[in-house]
PDB file of C-alpha atoms in Angstrom:
ATOM      1  CA  UNK A  12      28.972 -25.563  -7.344  1.00  0.00           C
ATOM      2  CA  UNK A  13      26.080 -25.477  -9.818  1.00  0.00           C
ATOM      3  CA  UNK A  14      23.241 -23.033  -9.322  1.00  0.00           C
ATOM      4  CA  UNK A  15      20.052 -24.386  -7.822  1.00  0.00           C
ATOM      5  CA  UNK A  16      17.338 -25.048 -10.400  1.00  0.00           C
ATOM      6  CA  UNK A  17      14.306 -22.779 -10.501  1.00  0.00           C
ATOM      7  CA  UNK A  18      11.661 -22.331 -13.204  1.00  0.00           C
ATOM      8  CA  UNK A  19      12.454 -19.329 -15.359  1.00  0.00           C
ATOM      9  CA  UNK A  20       8.977 -17.896 -14.963  1.00  0.00           C
ATOM     10  CA  UNK A  21       5.650 -18.396 -13.217  1.00  0.00           C
ATOM     11  CA  UNK A  22       2.462 -16.390 -13.398  1.00  0.00           C
ATOM     12  CA  UNK A  23      -0.821 -16.047 -11.588  1.00  0.00           C
ATOM     13  CA  UNK A  24      -3.833 -13.803 -11.279  1.00  0.00           C
ATOM     14  CA  UNK A  25      -4.491 -11.515  -8.329  1.00  0.00           C
ATOM     15  CA  UNK A  26      -5.837 -13.460  -5.382  1.00  0.00           C
ATOM     16  CA  UNK A  27      -4.477 -16.782  -6.588  1.00  0.00           C
ATOM     17  CA  UNK A  28      -1.632 -18.804  -5.064  1.00  0.00           C
ATOM     18  CA  UNK A  29       1.575 -19.730  -6.832  1.00  0.00           C
ATOM     19  CA  UNK A  30       4.492 -21.948  -5.892  1.00  0.00           C
ATOM     20  CA  UNK A  31       8.102 -21.600  -7.018  1.00  0.00           C
ATOM     21  CA  UNK A  32      10.323 -24.648  -6.767  1.00  0.00           C
ATOM     22  CA  UNK A  33      14.058 -24.760  -6.080  1.00  0.00           C
ATOM     23  CA  UNK A  34      15.847 -28.035  -6.727  1.00  0.00           C
ATOM     24  CA  UNK A  35      19.331 -28.831  -5.534  1.00  0.00           C
ATOM     25  CA  UNK A  36      21.149 -31.890  -4.244  1.00  0.00           C
ATOM     26  CA  UNK A  37      21.881 -33.661  -0.988  1.00  0.00           C
ATOM     27  CA  UNK A  38      24.967 -31.429  -0.725  1.00  0.00           C
ATOM     28  CA  UNK A  39      22.908 -28.267  -0.422  1.00  0.00           C
ATOM     29  CA  UNK A  40      19.106 -28.048  -0.233  1.00  0.00           C
ATOM     30  CA  UNK A  41      18.645 -31.653   0.840  1.00  0.00           C
ATOM     31  CA  UNK A  42      21.434 -31.647   3.365  1.00  0.00           C
ATOM     32  CA  UNK A  43      20.661 -28.548   5.415  1.00  0.00           C
ATOM     33  CA  UNK A  44      17.693 -26.537   6.620  1.00  0.00           C
ATOM     34  CA  UNK A  45      19.429 -23.348   5.556  1.00  0.00           C
ATOM     35  CA  UNK A  46      17.328 -22.456   2.547  1.00  0.00           C
ATOM     36  CA  UNK A  47      16.343 -18.835   2.063  1.00  0.00           C
ATOM     37  CA  UNK A  48      14.312 -16.900  -0.497  1.00  0.00           C
ATOM     38  CA  UNK A  49      14.815 -13.358  -1.790  1.00  0.00           C
ATOM     39  CA  UNK A  50      12.544 -10.992  -3.703  1.00  0.00           C
ATOM     40  CA  UNK A  51      14.086  -8.548  -6.152  1.00  0.00           C
ATOM     41  CA  UNK A  52      12.187  -5.791  -7.903  1.00  0.00           C
ATOM     42  CA  UNK A  53      13.762  -4.289 -11.054  1.00  0.00           C
ATOM     43  CA  UNK A  54      16.707  -2.056 -10.247  1.00  0.00           C
ATOM     44  CA  UNK A  55      16.484  -2.801  -6.536  1.00  0.00           C
ATOM     45  CA  UNK A  56      18.483  -4.857  -4.076  1.00  0.00           C
ATOM     46  CA  UNK A  57      17.209  -8.315  -3.110  1.00  0.00           C
ATOM     47  CA  UNK A  58      15.184  -8.516   0.065  1.00  0.00           C
ATOM     48  CA  UNK A  59      14.840 -11.634   2.237  1.00  0.00           C
ATOM     49  CA  UNK A  60      11.387 -13.216   2.369  1.00  0.00           C
ATOM     50  CA  UNK A  61      12.104 -16.609   3.973  1.00  0.00           C
ATOM     51  CA  UNK A  62      15.025 -18.088   5.891  1.00  0.00           C
ATOM     52  CA  UNK A  63      15.740 -21.498   7.419  1.00  0.00           C
ATOM     53  CA  UNK A  64      13.277 -23.069   4.945  1.00  0.00           C
ATOM     54  CA  UNK A  65      10.107 -21.634   6.438  1.00  0.00           C
ATOM     55  CA  UNK A  66      10.801 -18.680   8.731  1.00  0.00           C
ATOM     56  CA  UNK A  67       9.716 -15.162   7.799  1.00  0.00           C
ATOM     57  CA  UNK A  68      11.841 -12.148   8.737  1.00  0.00           C
ATOM     58  CA  UNK A  69      10.035  -9.468  10.680  1.00  0.00           C
ATOM     59  CA  UNK A  70       7.810  -7.375   8.426  1.00  0.00           C
ATOM     60  CA  UNK A  71       7.311  -9.973   5.704  1.00  0.00           C
ATOM     61  CA  UNK A  72       3.691 -10.739   4.921  1.00  0.00           C
ATOM     62  CA  UNK A  73       2.326 -14.106   6.059  1.00  0.00           C
ATOM     63  CA  UNK A  74       1.161 -14.598   2.471  1.00  0.00           C
ATOM     64  CA  UNK A  75       4.714 -15.861   1.891  1.00  0.00           C
ATOM     65  CA  UNK A  76       5.554 -19.343   3.101  1.00  0.00           C
ATOM     66  CA  UNK A  77       8.341 -21.825   2.532  1.00  0.00           C
ATOM     67  CA  UNK A  78       8.765 -25.575   2.722  1.00  0.00           C
ATOM     68  CA  UNK A  79      11.154 -28.336   1.743  1.00  0.00           C
ATOM     69  CA  UNK A  80      10.914 -31.962   0.718  1.00  0.00           C
ATOM     70  CA  UNK A  81      14.077 -33.874  -0.038  1.00  0.00           C
ATOM     71  CA  UNK A  82      16.262 -31.893  -2.397  1.00  0.00           C
ATOM     72  CA  UNK A  83      13.522 -29.446  -3.402  1.00  0.00           C
ATOM     73  CA  UNK A  84      12.471 -26.318  -1.566  1.00  0.00           C
ATOM     74  CA  UNK A  85       9.373 -24.311  -2.408  1.00  0.00           C
ATOM     75  CA  UNK A  86       8.128 -20.770  -1.941  1.00  0.00           C
ATOM     76  CA  UNK A  87       4.360 -20.270  -1.952  1.00  0.00           C
ATOM     77  CA  UNK A  88       2.713 -16.883  -2.287  1.00  0.00           C
ATOM     78  CA  UNK A  89      -0.962 -16.828  -1.483  1.00  0.00           C
ATOM     79  CA  UNK A  90      -3.458 -14.064  -2.231  1.00  0.00           C
ATOM     80  CA  UNK A  91      -1.272 -12.829  -5.082  1.00  0.00           C
ATOM     81  CA  UNK A  92      -1.008  -9.032  -5.349  1.00  0.00           C
ATOM     82  CA  UNK A  93       0.331  -6.797  -8.092  1.00  0.00           C
ATOM     83  CA  UNK A  94       3.227  -5.739  -5.844  1.00  0.00           C
ATOM     84  CA  UNK A  95       4.434  -9.351  -5.697  1.00  0.00           C
ATOM     85  CA  UNK A  96       5.535  -9.143  -9.327  1.00  0.00           C
ATOM     86  CA  UNK A  97       9.325  -9.479  -9.095  1.00  0.00           C
ATOM     87  CA  UNK A  98      12.197 -11.904  -9.475  1.00  0.00           C
ATOM     88  CA  UNK A  99      12.598 -14.524  -6.763  1.00  0.00           C
ATOM     89  CA  UNK A 100      15.801 -16.334  -5.845  1.00  0.00           C
ATOM     90  CA  UNK A 101      16.361 -19.274  -3.555  1.00  0.00           C
ATOM     91  CA  UNK A 102      19.664 -19.955  -1.863  1.00  0.00           C
ATOM     92  CA  UNK A 103      21.170 -22.674   0.271  1.00  0.00           C
ATOM     93  CA  UNK A 104      24.207 -23.379   2.386  1.00  0.00           C
ATOM     94  CA  UNK A 105      26.386 -26.054   0.770  1.00  0.00           C
ATOM     95  CA  UNK A 106      28.662 -28.827   2.006  1.00  0.00           C
ATOM     96  CA  UNK A 107      31.589 -26.857   0.544  1.00  0.00           C
ATOM     97  CA  UNK A 108      30.952 -24.155   3.169  1.00  0.00           C
ATOM     98  CA  UNK A 109      29.652 -21.719   0.598  1.00  0.00           C
ATOM     99  CA  UNK A 110      26.250 -20.404  -0.418  1.00  0.00           C
ATOM    100  CA  UNK A 111      24.629 -21.166  -3.763  1.00  0.00           C
ATOM    101  CA  UNK A 112      21.739 -19.241  -5.338  1.00  0.00           C
ATOM    102  CA  UNK A 113      19.123 -20.446  -7.760  1.00  0.00           C
ATOM    103  CA  UNK A 114      18.933 -19.041 -11.252  1.00  0.00           C
ATOM    104  CA  UNK A 115      15.922 -16.915 -10.383  1.00  0.00           C
ATOM    105  CA  UNK A 116      12.219 -17.003 -11.261  1.00  0.00           C
ATOM    106  CA  UNK A 117      10.302 -14.126 -12.781  1.00  0.00           C
ATOM    107  CA  UNK A 118       6.827 -13.862 -11.282  1.00  0.00           C
ATOM    108  CA  UNK A 119       4.214 -12.162 -13.436  1.00  0.00           C
ATOM    109  CA  UNK A 120       0.910 -11.101 -11.916  1.00  0.00           C
ATOM    110  CA  UNK A 121      -1.616 -11.226 -14.737  1.00  0.00           C
TER     111      UNK A 121
ATOM    112  CA  UNK B   3      17.576   1.213  11.233  1.00  0.00           C
ATOM    113  CA  UNK B   4      20.384  -1.166  10.296  1.00  0.00           C
ATOM    114  CA  UNK B   5      21.957   0.029   7.049  1.00  0.00           C
ATOM    115  CA  UNK B   6      24.706  -0.879   4.645  1.00  0.00           C
ATOM    116  CA  UNK B   7      25.751   2.068   2.500  1.00  0.00           C
ATOM    117  CA  UNK B   8      27.707   1.243  -0.620  1.00  0.00           C
ATOM    118  CA  UNK B   9      30.020   3.457  -2.640  1.00  0.00           C
ATOM    119  CA  UNK B  10      28.936   4.957  -5.947  1.00  0.00           C
ATOM    120  CA  UNK B  11      28.999   3.647  -9.486  1.00  0.00           C
ATOM    121  CA  UNK B  12      32.365   3.158 -11.155  1.00  0.00           C
ATOM    122  CA  UNK B  13      33.455   3.187 -14.802  1.00  0.00           C
ATOM    123  CA  UNK B  14      36.876   1.667 -15.394  1.00  0.00           C
ATOM    124  CA  UNK B  15      39.054   0.396 -18.218  1.00  0.00           C
ATOM    125  CA  UNK B  16      40.306  -3.189 -18.504  1.00  0.00           C
ATOM    126  CA  UNK B  17      43.469  -3.691 -16.497  1.00  0.00           C
ATOM    127  CA  UNK B  18      42.700  -0.966 -13.966  1.00  0.00           C
ATOM    128  CA  UNK B  19      42.346  -1.619 -10.242  1.00  0.00           C
ATOM    129  CA  UNK B  20      39.276  -0.868  -8.150  1.00  0.00           C
ATOM    130  CA  UNK B  21      38.137  -0.981  -4.531  1.00  0.00           C
ATOM    131  CA  UNK B  22      34.472  -0.531  -3.644  1.00  0.00           C
ATOM    132  CA  UNK B  23      33.140  -0.117  -0.148  1.00  0.00           C
ATOM    133  CA  UNK B  24      30.242  -0.983   2.127  1.00  0.00           C
ATOM    134  CA  UNK B  25      29.750   0.914   5.386  1.00  0.00           C
ATOM    135  CA  UNK B  26      27.598  -0.478   8.151  1.00  0.00           C
ATOM    136  CA  UNK B  27      25.634   1.668  10.558  1.00  0.00           C
ATOM    137  CA  UNK B  28      23.405   1.361  13.639  1.00  0.00           C
ATOM    138  CA  UNK B  29      24.598  -2.107  14.578  1.00  0.00           C
ATOM    139  CA  UNK B  30      27.740  -3.734  15.917  1.00  0.00           C
ATOM    140  CA  UNK B  31      29.728  -4.017  12.687  1.00  0.00           C
ATOM    141  CA  UNK B  32      32.376  -6.270  14.209  1.00  0.00           C
ATOM    142  CA  UNK B  33      29.807  -8.789  15.403  1.00  0.00           C
ATOM    143  CA  UNK B  34      28.348  -9.853  12.060  1.00  0.00           C
ATOM    144  CA  UNK B  35      29.740 -11.302   8.841  1.00  0.00           C
ATOM    145  CA  UNK B  36      29.504  -9.222   5.660  1.00  0.00           C
ATOM    146  CA  UNK B  37      29.118 -10.891   2.279  1.00  0.00           C
ATOM    147  CA  UNK B  38      29.411  -9.821  -1.333  1.00  0.00           C
ATOM    148  CA  UNK B  39      27.080 -10.878  -4.149  1.00  0.00           C
ATOM    149  CA  UNK B  40      27.558 -10.326  -7.882  1.00  0.00           C
ATOM    150  CA  UNK B  41      24.758  -9.774 -10.373  1.00  0.00           C
ATOM    151  CA  UNK B  42      25.882  -9.562 -13.969  1.00  0.00           C
ATOM    152  CA  UNK B  43      23.615  -7.686 -16.408  1.00  0.00           C
ATOM    153  CA  UNK B  44      20.325  -9.527 -16.814  1.00  0.00           C
ATOM    154  CA  UNK B  45      21.566 -12.465 -14.765  1.00  0.00           C
ATOM    155  CA  UNK B  46      21.089 -14.026 -11.353  1.00  0.00           C
ATOM    156  CA  UNK B  47      22.803 -13.664  -8.005  1.00  0.00           C
ATOM    157  CA  UNK B  48      26.215 -15.177  -7.256  1.00  0.00           C
ATOM    158  CA  UNK B  49      27.701 -15.478  -3.768  1.00  0.00           C
ATOM    159  CA  UNK B  50      31.301 -14.299  -3.792  1.00  0.00           C
ATOM    160  CA  UNK B  51      32.469 -14.610  -0.219  1.00  0.00           C
ATOM    161  CA  UNK B  52      32.254 -13.225   3.283  1.00  0.00           C
ATOM    162  CA  UNK B  53      34.361 -11.540   5.935  1.00  0.00           C
ATOM    163  CA  UNK B  54      34.068 -11.241   9.701  1.00  0.00           C
ATOM    164  CA  UNK B  55      35.188  -7.667  10.453  1.00  0.00           C
ATOM    165  CA  UNK B  56      35.971  -8.555  14.053  1.00  0.00           C
ATOM    166  CA  UNK B  57      39.047 -10.551  13.086  1.00  0.00           C
ATOM    167  CA  UNK B  58      39.066 -10.315   9.251  1.00  0.00           C
ATOM    168  CA  UNK B  59      38.408 -14.046   8.854  1.00  0.00           C
ATOM    169  CA  UNK B  60      37.560 -14.328   5.148  1.00  0.00           C
ATOM    170  CA  UNK B  61      35.950 -17.114   3.126  1.00  0.00           C
ATOM    171  CA  UNK B  62      35.659 -17.158  -0.670  1.00  0.00           C
ATOM    172  CA  UNK B  63      33.539 -19.015  -3.156  1.00  0.00           C
ATOM    173  CA  UNK B  64      35.872 -21.164  -5.283  1.00  0.00           C
ATOM    174  CA  UNK B  65      34.549 -19.282  -8.323  1.00  0.00           C
ATOM    175  CA  UNK B  66      35.934 -16.002  -6.987  1.00  0.00           C
ATOM    176  CA  UNK B  67      38.996 -17.138  -5.037  1.00  0.00           C
ATOM    177  CA  UNK B  68      42.028 -15.366  -6.507  1.00  0.00           C
ATOM    178  CA  UNK B  69      39.864 -13.080  -8.634  1.00  0.00           C
ATOM    179  CA  UNK B  70      38.918 -10.544  -5.961  1.00  0.00           C
ATOM    180  CA  UNK B  71      39.994  -9.559  -2.454  1.00  0.00           C
ATOM    181  CA  UNK B  72      37.565  -9.006   0.398  1.00  0.00           C
ATOM    182  CA  UNK B  73      38.774  -6.917   3.325  1.00  0.00           C
ATOM    183  CA  UNK B  74      37.450  -4.779   6.154  1.00  0.00           C
ATOM    184  CA  UNK B  75      38.454  -1.869   8.357  1.00  0.00           C
ATOM    185  CA  UNK B  76      36.594  -2.303  11.617  1.00  0.00           C
ATOM    186  CA  UNK B  77      37.685   1.109  12.873  1.00  0.00           C
ATOM    187  CA  UNK B  78      35.397   2.733  10.303  1.00  0.00           C
ATOM    188  CA  UNK B  79      32.814  -0.082  10.031  1.00  0.00           C
ATOM    189  CA  UNK B  80      33.578  -0.619   6.361  1.00  0.00           C
ATOM    190  CA  UNK B  81      34.053  -3.692   4.196  1.00  0.00           C
ATOM    191  CA  UNK B  82      35.710  -3.679   0.808  1.00  0.00           C
ATOM    192  CA  UNK B  83      35.774  -5.617  -2.431  1.00  0.00           C
ATOM    193  CA  UNK B  84      38.734  -5.047  -4.686  1.00  0.00           C
ATOM    194  CA  UNK B  85      40.210  -6.039  -8.013  1.00  0.00           C
ATOM    195  CA  UNK B  86      43.840  -5.656  -9.063  1.00  0.00           C
ATOM    196  CA  UNK B  87      43.194  -5.924 -12.781  1.00  0.00           C
ATOM    197  CA  UNK B  88      39.647  -5.541 -14.038  1.00  0.00           C
ATOM    198  CA  UNK B  89      38.214  -7.395 -17.020  1.00  0.00           C
ATOM    199  CA  UNK B  90      35.175  -6.574 -19.112  1.00  0.00           C
ATOM    200  CA  UNK B  91      33.509  -9.629 -17.590  1.00  0.00           C
ATOM    201  CA  UNK B  92      33.652  -7.938 -14.161  1.00  0.00           C
ATOM    202  CA  UNK B  93      30.892  -5.582 -15.339  1.00  0.00           C
ATOM    203  CA  UNK B  94      28.071  -6.148 -12.869  1.00  0.00           C
ATOM    204  CA  UNK B  95      26.191  -4.821  -9.880  1.00  0.00           C
ATOM    205  CA  UNK B  96      27.874  -5.800  -6.627  1.00  0.00           C
ATOM    206  CA  UNK B  97      25.828  -6.011  -3.448  1.00  0.00           C
ATOM    207  CA  UNK B  98      27.106  -6.243   0.076  1.00  0.00           C
ATOM    208  CA  UNK B  99      24.845  -7.859   2.640  1.00  0.00           C
ATOM    209  CA  UNK B 100      24.954  -8.859   6.271  1.00  0.00           C
ATOM    210  CA  UNK B 101      25.446 -12.617   6.259  1.00  0.00           C
ATOM    211  CA  UNK B 102      23.816 -14.332   9.193  1.00  0.00           C
ATOM    212  CA  UNK B 103      25.939 -17.204  10.456  1.00  0.00           C
ATOM    213  CA  UNK B 104      25.297 -19.819  13.095  1.00  0.00           C
ATOM    214  CA  UNK B 105      27.804 -22.135  14.723  1.00  0.00           C
ATOM    215  CA  UNK B 106      26.798 -25.700  15.434  1.00  0.00           C
ATOM    216  CA  UNK B 107      29.278 -28.140  17.013  1.00  0.00           C
ATOM    217  CA  UNK B 108      32.215 -26.014  15.928  1.00  0.00           C
ATOM    218  CA  UNK B 109      31.050 -25.592  12.313  1.00  0.00           C
ATOM    219  CA  UNK B 110      29.850 -22.323  10.750  1.00  0.00           C
ATOM    220  CA  UNK B 111      26.635 -22.351   8.715  1.00  0.00           C
ATOM    221  CA  UNK B 112      25.706 -19.326   6.596  1.00  0.00           C
ATOM    222  CA  UNK B 113      21.948 -19.268   6.762  1.00  0.00           C
ATOM    223  CA  UNK B 114      20.767 -16.014   5.157  1.00  0.00           C
ATOM    224  CA  UNK B 115      21.547 -12.424   4.214  1.00  0.00           C
ATOM    225  CA  UNK B 116      19.246 -10.205   6.220  1.00  0.00           C
ATOM    226  CA  UNK B 117      20.295  -6.643   5.340  1.00  0.00           C
ATOM    227  CA  UNK B 118      21.432  -5.566   1.875  1.00  0.00           C
ATOM    228  CA  UNK B 119      23.143  -2.515   0.482  1.00  0.00           C
ATOM    229  CA  UNK B 120      21.662  -0.820  -2.593  1.00  0.00           C
ATOM    230  CA  UNK B 121      24.442  -2.119  -4.833  1.00  0.00           C
ATOM    231  CA  UNK B 122      27.424  -0.643  -6.660  1.00  0.00           C
ATOM    232  CA  UNK B 123      27.414  -0.727 -10.452  1.00  0.00           C
ATOM    233  CA  UNK B 124      30.831  -1.460 -11.925  1.00  0.00           C
ATOM    234  CA  UNK B 125      31.282  -0.962 -15.654  1.00  0.00           C
ATOM    235  CA  UNK B 126      34.521  -2.098 -17.285  1.00  0.00           C
ATOM    236  CA  UNK B 127      34.916  -0.958 -20.864  1.00  0.00           C
ATOM    237  CA  UNK B 128      37.685   0.220 -23.120  1.00  0.00           C
TER     238      UNK B 128
END
């Protein structure tokens, strides 16, 4: 199972919006609405930000939103803040009854 | 607060065995799947497999099948990840996480990991 494809890096200024893409296949992202997104600060454990494509766990800011079109899922962060600077990973359930992660995207807040 | 508490960092030599642990607290440990995720130095996340502590049903990623063993002791709310013979390439941070699973028409779907441990750093070096 190949990792989902994410851009290596994205950047934005405070207050702006950014979108991170996550491209898979019809056997994972495109085939199921079980896409989730995780935020990881350096030296820390990942934390869930989005599940089931567009749902936010309790306590996650509504500045984070998720969507999906075909084989590509997206995470949008609006009103960018310095604390959003982190690595972001998407993941999806797969037709092999496993979970696959994306390669990760480093978000830099300028 | 739901917590997963992982065992401390380990430094081992190639060929040695190792078992790291993940203890759940303040929730029904036997009612949720626990998964393991590897993060090699400077790299991304890799899903290794999951276990249901209630009956020890275990599923592995093909990439890790035969390389590690996932187990659990429900009497002490603890899951384990073990190696029989470590390699230098096993050097990584290993996270346990509560894997949320839904069943639809008899099929299990693993939809996200909602609670994570802080990670256990494993260093394998001669």
